Short mmCIF file of N, CA, C and O in Angstrom, two decimals:
data_model
loop_
_atom_site.label_atom_id
_atom_site.label_comp_id
_atom_site.label_asym_id
_atom_site.label_seq_id
_atom_site.Cartn_x
_atom_site.Cartn_y
_atom_site.Cartn_z
N UNK A 24 56.45 58.69 108.59
CA UNK A 24 55.77 57.70 108.31
C UNK A 24 54.47 57.88 107.67
O UNK A 24 53.99 59.35 107.90
N UNK A 25 53.96 57.51 106.73
CA UNK A 25 52.69 57.79 105.62
C UNK A 25 51.56 56.76 106.50
O UNK A 25 51.86 55.47 106.36
N UNK A 26 50.34 57.17 106.51
CA UNK A 26 49.28 56.43 106.66
C UNK A 26 48.24 56.46 105.48
O UNK A 26 47.76 57.59 105.11
N UNK A 27 47.62 55.31 105.16
CA UNK A 27 46.68 55.20 104.03
C UNK A 27 45.38 54.44 104.95
O UNK A 27 45.49 53.30 105.25
N UNK A 28 44.41 54.79 105.02
CA UNK A 28 43.14 54.42 105.52
C UNK A 28 41.93 54.45 104.48
O UNK A 28 41.56 55.28 103.90
N UNK A 29 41.40 53.23 104.52
CA UNK A 29 40.25 53.00 103.61
C UNK A 29 39.09 52.52 104.58
O UNK A 29 39.19 51.67 105.10
N UNK A 30 37.99 53.19 104.48
CA UNK A 30 36.88 52.84 105.21
C UNK A 30 35.72 52.17 104.15
O UNK A 30 35.58 52.77 103.21
N UNK A 31 35.44 50.95 104.18
CA UNK A 31 34.38 50.12 103.20
C UNK A 31 33.16 49.96 103.90
O UNK A 31 32.97 49.46 105.08
N UNK A 32 32.24 50.25 102.92
CA UNK A 32 30.66 50.05 103.37
C UNK A 32 30.10 49.00 102.58
O UNK A 32 29.25 49.43 101.45
N UNK A 33 30.45 47.80 102.81
CA UNK A 33 29.95 46.73 101.65
C UNK A 33 28.51 46.41 101.76
O UNK A 33 28.08 46.81 102.85
N UNK A 34 27.86 46.01 100.71
CA UNK A 34 26.52 45.22 100.83
C UNK A 34 26.65 44.05 101.65
O UNK A 34 27.50 43.21 101.82
N UNK A 35 25.73 43.98 102.71
CA UNK A 35 25.66 43.13 103.87
C UNK A 35 25.84 41.62 103.20
O UNK A 35 26.46 40.89 103.99
N UNK A 36 25.30 41.47 102.17
CA UNK A 36 25.29 39.91 101.82
C UNK A 36 26.72 39.71 101.14
O UNK A 36 26.87 38.44 101.31
N UNK A 37 27.68 40.46 100.78
CA UNK A 37 28.83 40.10 100.37
C UNK A 37 29.88 40.57 101.35
O UNK A 37 31.23 40.82 101.00
N UNK A 38 29.78 41.00 102.64
CA UNK A 38 30.58 41.54 103.73
C UNK A 38 31.67 40.41 103.64
O UNK A 38 32.72 40.65 103.94
N UNK A 39 31.25 39.31 104.28
CA UNK A 39 32.40 38.00 104.45
C UNK A 39 33.21 38.09 103.14
O UNK A 39 34.48 37.78 103.46
N UNK A 40 32.71 37.89 101.95
CA UNK A 40 33.64 37.69 100.82
C UNK A 40 34.66 38.72 100.70
O UNK A 40 35.85 38.78 100.51
N UNK A 41 34.12 40.01 100.57
CA UNK A 41 34.98 41.27 100.51
C UNK A 41 35.68 41.31 101.99
O UNK A 41 36.95 41.80 101.56
N UNK A 42 35.56 40.89 102.92
CA UNK A 42 36.30 41.12 104.14
C UNK A 42 37.53 40.03 103.93
O UNK A 42 38.69 40.53 104.20
N UNK A 43 37.17 38.86 103.20
CA UNK A 43 38.37 37.82 103.12
C UNK A 43 39.38 38.51 102.13
O UNK A 43 40.40 38.12 102.13
N UNK A 44 38.79 38.94 101.00
CA UNK A 44 39.58 39.53 100.01
C UNK A 44 40.57 40.68 100.42
O UNK A 44 41.67 40.59 100.15
N UNK A 45 40.02 41.42 101.50
CA UNK A 45 40.91 42.73 101.79
C UNK A 45 41.79 41.98 102.76
O UNK A 45 43.04 42.51 102.73
N UNK A 46 41.48 40.91 103.34
CA UNK A 46 42.66 40.51 104.45
C UNK A 46 43.89 39.89 103.68
O UNK A 46 44.91 39.84 103.59
N UNK A 47 43.44 39.28 102.46
CA UNK A 47 44.14 38.52 101.49
C UNK A 47 45.21 39.68 100.89
O UNK A 47 46.50 39.67 100.79
N UNK A 48 44.74 40.63 100.47
CA UNK A 48 45.28 42.03 99.61
C UNK A 48 46.04 42.55 100.94
O UNK A 48 47.60 42.91 100.85
N UNK A 49 45.83 42.67 102.34
CA UNK A 49 46.63 43.22 103.42
C UNK A 49 48.03 42.28 103.58
O UNK A 49 48.87 42.86 103.66
N UNK A 50 47.87 40.97 103.61
CA UNK A 50 48.92 40.29 103.92
C UNK A 50 49.88 40.02 102.68
O UNK A 50 51.04 40.10 102.80
N UNK A 51 49.41 40.32 101.37
CA UNK A 51 50.36 40.71 100.40
C UNK A 51 51.09 42.06 100.20
O UNK A 51 52.18 42.25 99.96
N UNK A 52 50.35 42.98 100.90
CA UNK A 52 50.91 44.26 100.67
C UNK A 52 51.88 44.52 101.71
O UNK A 52 52.85 45.16 101.54
N UNK A 53 52.02 43.87 102.78
CA UNK A 53 53.39 43.85 103.55
C UNK A 53 54.45 43.28 103.16
O UNK A 53 55.34 43.72 103.54
N UNK A 54 54.49 42.76 101.83
CA UNK A 54 55.73 42.14 101.24
C UNK A 54 56.17 43.34 100.50
O UNK A 54 57.21 43.35 99.81
N UNK A 55 55.31 44.41 100.16
CA UNK A 55 55.71 45.47 99.40
C UNK A 55 56.93 46.16 99.83
O UNK A 55 56.83 46.38 101.10
N UNK A 56 57.82 46.72 99.24
CA UNK A 56 58.89 47.36 99.57
C UNK A 56 58.37 48.93 100.30
O UNK A 56 57.74 49.69 99.66
N UNK A 57 58.83 49.03 101.66
CA UNK A 57 58.30 50.52 102.23
C UNK A 57 57.10 49.98 103.02
O UNK A 57 56.77 51.07 103.70
N UNK A 58 56.19 49.21 103.15
CA UNK A 58 55.17 48.87 103.86
C UNK A 58 55.60 48.33 105.12
O UNK A 58 56.29 47.22 105.18
N UNK A 59 55.19 49.00 106.16
CA UNK A 59 55.60 48.96 107.53
C UNK A 59 54.54 47.89 107.98
O UNK A 59 54.88 46.91 108.78
N UNK A 60 53.27 48.17 107.88
CA UNK A 60 52.07 47.35 108.32
C UNK A 60 50.73 47.50 107.32
O UNK A 60 50.78 48.51 106.91
N UNK A 61 50.26 46.47 107.26
CA UNK A 61 48.93 46.66 106.48
C UNK A 61 47.97 45.83 107.55
O UNK A 61 48.13 44.29 107.79
N UNK A 62 46.89 46.30 107.83
CA UNK A 62 45.68 45.49 108.67
C UNK A 62 44.22 46.00 108.48
O UNK A 62 44.15 47.08 107.71
N UNK A 63 43.55 44.88 108.42
CA UNK A 63 42.12 44.98 108.34
C UNK A 63 41.48 45.09 109.62
O UNK A 63 41.49 43.98 110.29
N UNK A 64 40.38 45.93 109.73
CA UNK A 64 39.79 45.87 111.11
C UNK A 64 38.19 46.21 110.80
O UNK A 64 37.68 46.80 109.96
N UNK A 65 37.68 45.13 111.36
CA UNK A 65 36.15 44.88 111.34
C UNK A 65 35.66 45.36 112.71
O UNK A 65 36.06 44.58 113.88
N UNK A 66 34.86 46.26 112.94
CA UNK A 66 34.16 46.80 113.91
C UNK A 66 33.76 45.58 114.85
O UNK A 66 33.87 45.52 115.86
N UNK A 67 32.73 45.00 114.31
CA UNK A 67 32.12 43.74 114.91
C UNK A 67 31.26 43.06 113.93
O UNK A 67 31.11 43.54 112.79
N UNK A 68 30.62 41.84 114.07
CA UNK A 68 29.99 41.23 113.29
C UNK A 68 28.70 41.80 112.93
O UNK A 68 27.87 41.65 111.89
N UNK A 69 27.88 42.91 113.94
CA UNK A 69 26.71 43.31 113.53
C UNK A 69 26.92 44.56 112.78
O UNK A 69 25.87 44.88 112.03
N UNK A 70 28.00 45.17 112.76
CA UNK A 70 28.21 46.15 112.02
C UNK A 70 29.05 46.12 110.60
O UNK A 70 30.15 45.16 110.62
N UNK A 71 28.64 46.51 109.43
CA UNK A 71 28.98 45.90 108.13
C UNK A 71 30.30 46.53 107.61
O UNK A 71 31.08 46.12 106.94
N UNK A 72 30.51 47.70 108.37
CA UNK A 72 31.66 48.47 107.79
C UNK A 72 33.02 47.85 108.47
O UNK A 72 33.23 47.14 109.38
N UNK A 73 34.13 47.97 107.54
CA UNK A 73 35.60 47.78 108.11
C UNK A 73 36.37 48.77 107.35
O UNK A 73 36.05 49.35 106.53
N UNK A 74 37.70 48.60 107.79
CA UNK A 74 38.80 49.63 107.34
C UNK A 74 39.92 48.89 106.95
O UNK A 74 40.44 47.84 107.97
N UNK A 75 40.87 49.46 106.14
CA UNK A 75 42.12 48.81 105.78
C UNK A 75 43.04 50.00 106.18
O UNK A 75 42.62 51.04 105.69
N UNK A 76 44.07 49.60 106.80
CA UNK A 76 44.94 50.54 107.21
C UNK A 76 46.42 50.14 106.68
O UNK A 76 46.88 49.00 107.10
N UNK A 77 46.98 50.96 106.08
CA UNK A 77 48.38 50.76 105.36
C UNK A 77 49.59 51.80 106.03
O UNK A 77 49.17 52.75 106.28
N UNK A 78 50.48 51.40 106.68
CA UNK A 78 51.44 52.28 107.00
C UNK A 78 52.76 52.15 106.28
O UNK A 78 53.49 51.05 106.17
N UNK A 79 53.57 53.30 105.77
CA UNK A 79 54.41 53.25 104.83
C UNK A 79 55.68 54.14 105.45
O UNK A 79 55.36 55.05 106.12
N UNK A 80 56.90 53.53 105.05
CA UNK A 80 58.03 54.47 105.34
C UNK A 80 58.22 55.85 105.00
O UNK A 80 58.51 56.56 105.82
N UNK A 81 57.68 56.00 103.88
CA UNK A 81 57.48 57.53 103.29
C UNK A 81 56.72 57.57 102.18
O UNK A 81 56.19 56.54 101.53
N UNK A 82 56.29 58.81 101.77
CA UNK A 82 55.32 59.16 100.58
C UNK A 82 55.67 58.58 99.32
O UNK A 82 54.82 57.96 98.48
N UNK A 83 57.01 58.67 98.96
CA UNK A 83 57.34 58.11 97.64
C UNK A 83 57.46 56.57 97.42
O UNK A 83 56.59 56.25 96.26
N UNK A 84 57.57 55.85 98.53
CA UNK A 84 57.35 54.30 98.45
C UNK A 84 55.72 54.00 98.42
O UNK A 84 55.33 53.03 97.66
N UNK A 85 55.03 54.76 98.80
CA UNK A 85 53.34 54.46 98.93
C UNK A 85 53.12 55.08 97.44
O UNK A 85 52.21 54.27 96.77
N UNK A 86 53.79 56.14 97.03
CA UNK A 86 53.29 56.44 95.64
C UNK A 86 53.65 55.55 94.52
O UNK A 86 52.88 55.22 93.52
N UNK A 87 54.84 54.65 95.08
CA UNK A 87 54.96 53.91 93.95
C UNK A 87 54.20 52.57 93.83
O UNK A 87 53.87 51.98 92.88
N UNK A 88 53.47 52.23 95.15
CA UNK A 88 52.78 51.21 95.42
C UNK A 88 51.39 51.52 94.50
O UNK A 88 50.92 50.71 94.00
N UNK A 89 51.03 52.58 94.55
CA UNK A 89 49.92 53.15 94.06
C UNK A 89 49.94 52.99 92.44
O UNK A 89 48.86 52.86 91.98
N UNK A 90 51.10 53.20 91.75
CA UNK A 90 51.22 52.96 90.41
C UNK A 90 51.65 51.33 90.12
O UNK A 90 51.57 51.08 88.98
N UNK A 91 51.58 50.51 91.05
CA UNK A 91 52.05 49.27 90.79
C UNK A 91 50.58 48.36 90.31
O UNK A 91 49.41 48.66 90.60
N UNK A 92 50.89 47.49 89.72
CA UNK A 92 49.78 46.27 89.31
C UNK A 92 49.29 45.80 90.42
O UNK A 92 47.92 45.53 90.44
N UNK A 93 49.68 45.68 91.62
CA UNK A 93 49.33 44.99 92.85
C UNK A 93 48.22 45.73 93.34
O UNK A 93 47.03 45.36 93.73
N UNK A 94 48.48 46.92 93.48
CA UNK A 94 47.59 47.98 93.76
C UNK A 94 46.29 48.39 92.95
O UNK A 94 45.18 48.23 93.44
N UNK A 95 46.39 48.18 91.77
CA UNK A 95 45.33 48.15 90.63
C UNK A 95 44.54 47.13 90.52
O UNK A 95 43.23 47.04 90.46
#
């Protein structure tokens, strides 16, 4: 299994909007072939950072996702 983790440090004024967009992307990513799980973690409302984690069956399928229109 392969894991992709992205930590985001958004502008505080845009945090809610970006967090909502990332949650939408996460729900769409789980439909991709080879994606086992995709989640968004927000530490707390007082901390502006959050993290996206994706788990893939193997590197090749994650690589295909990186080259897809959905990823870009």
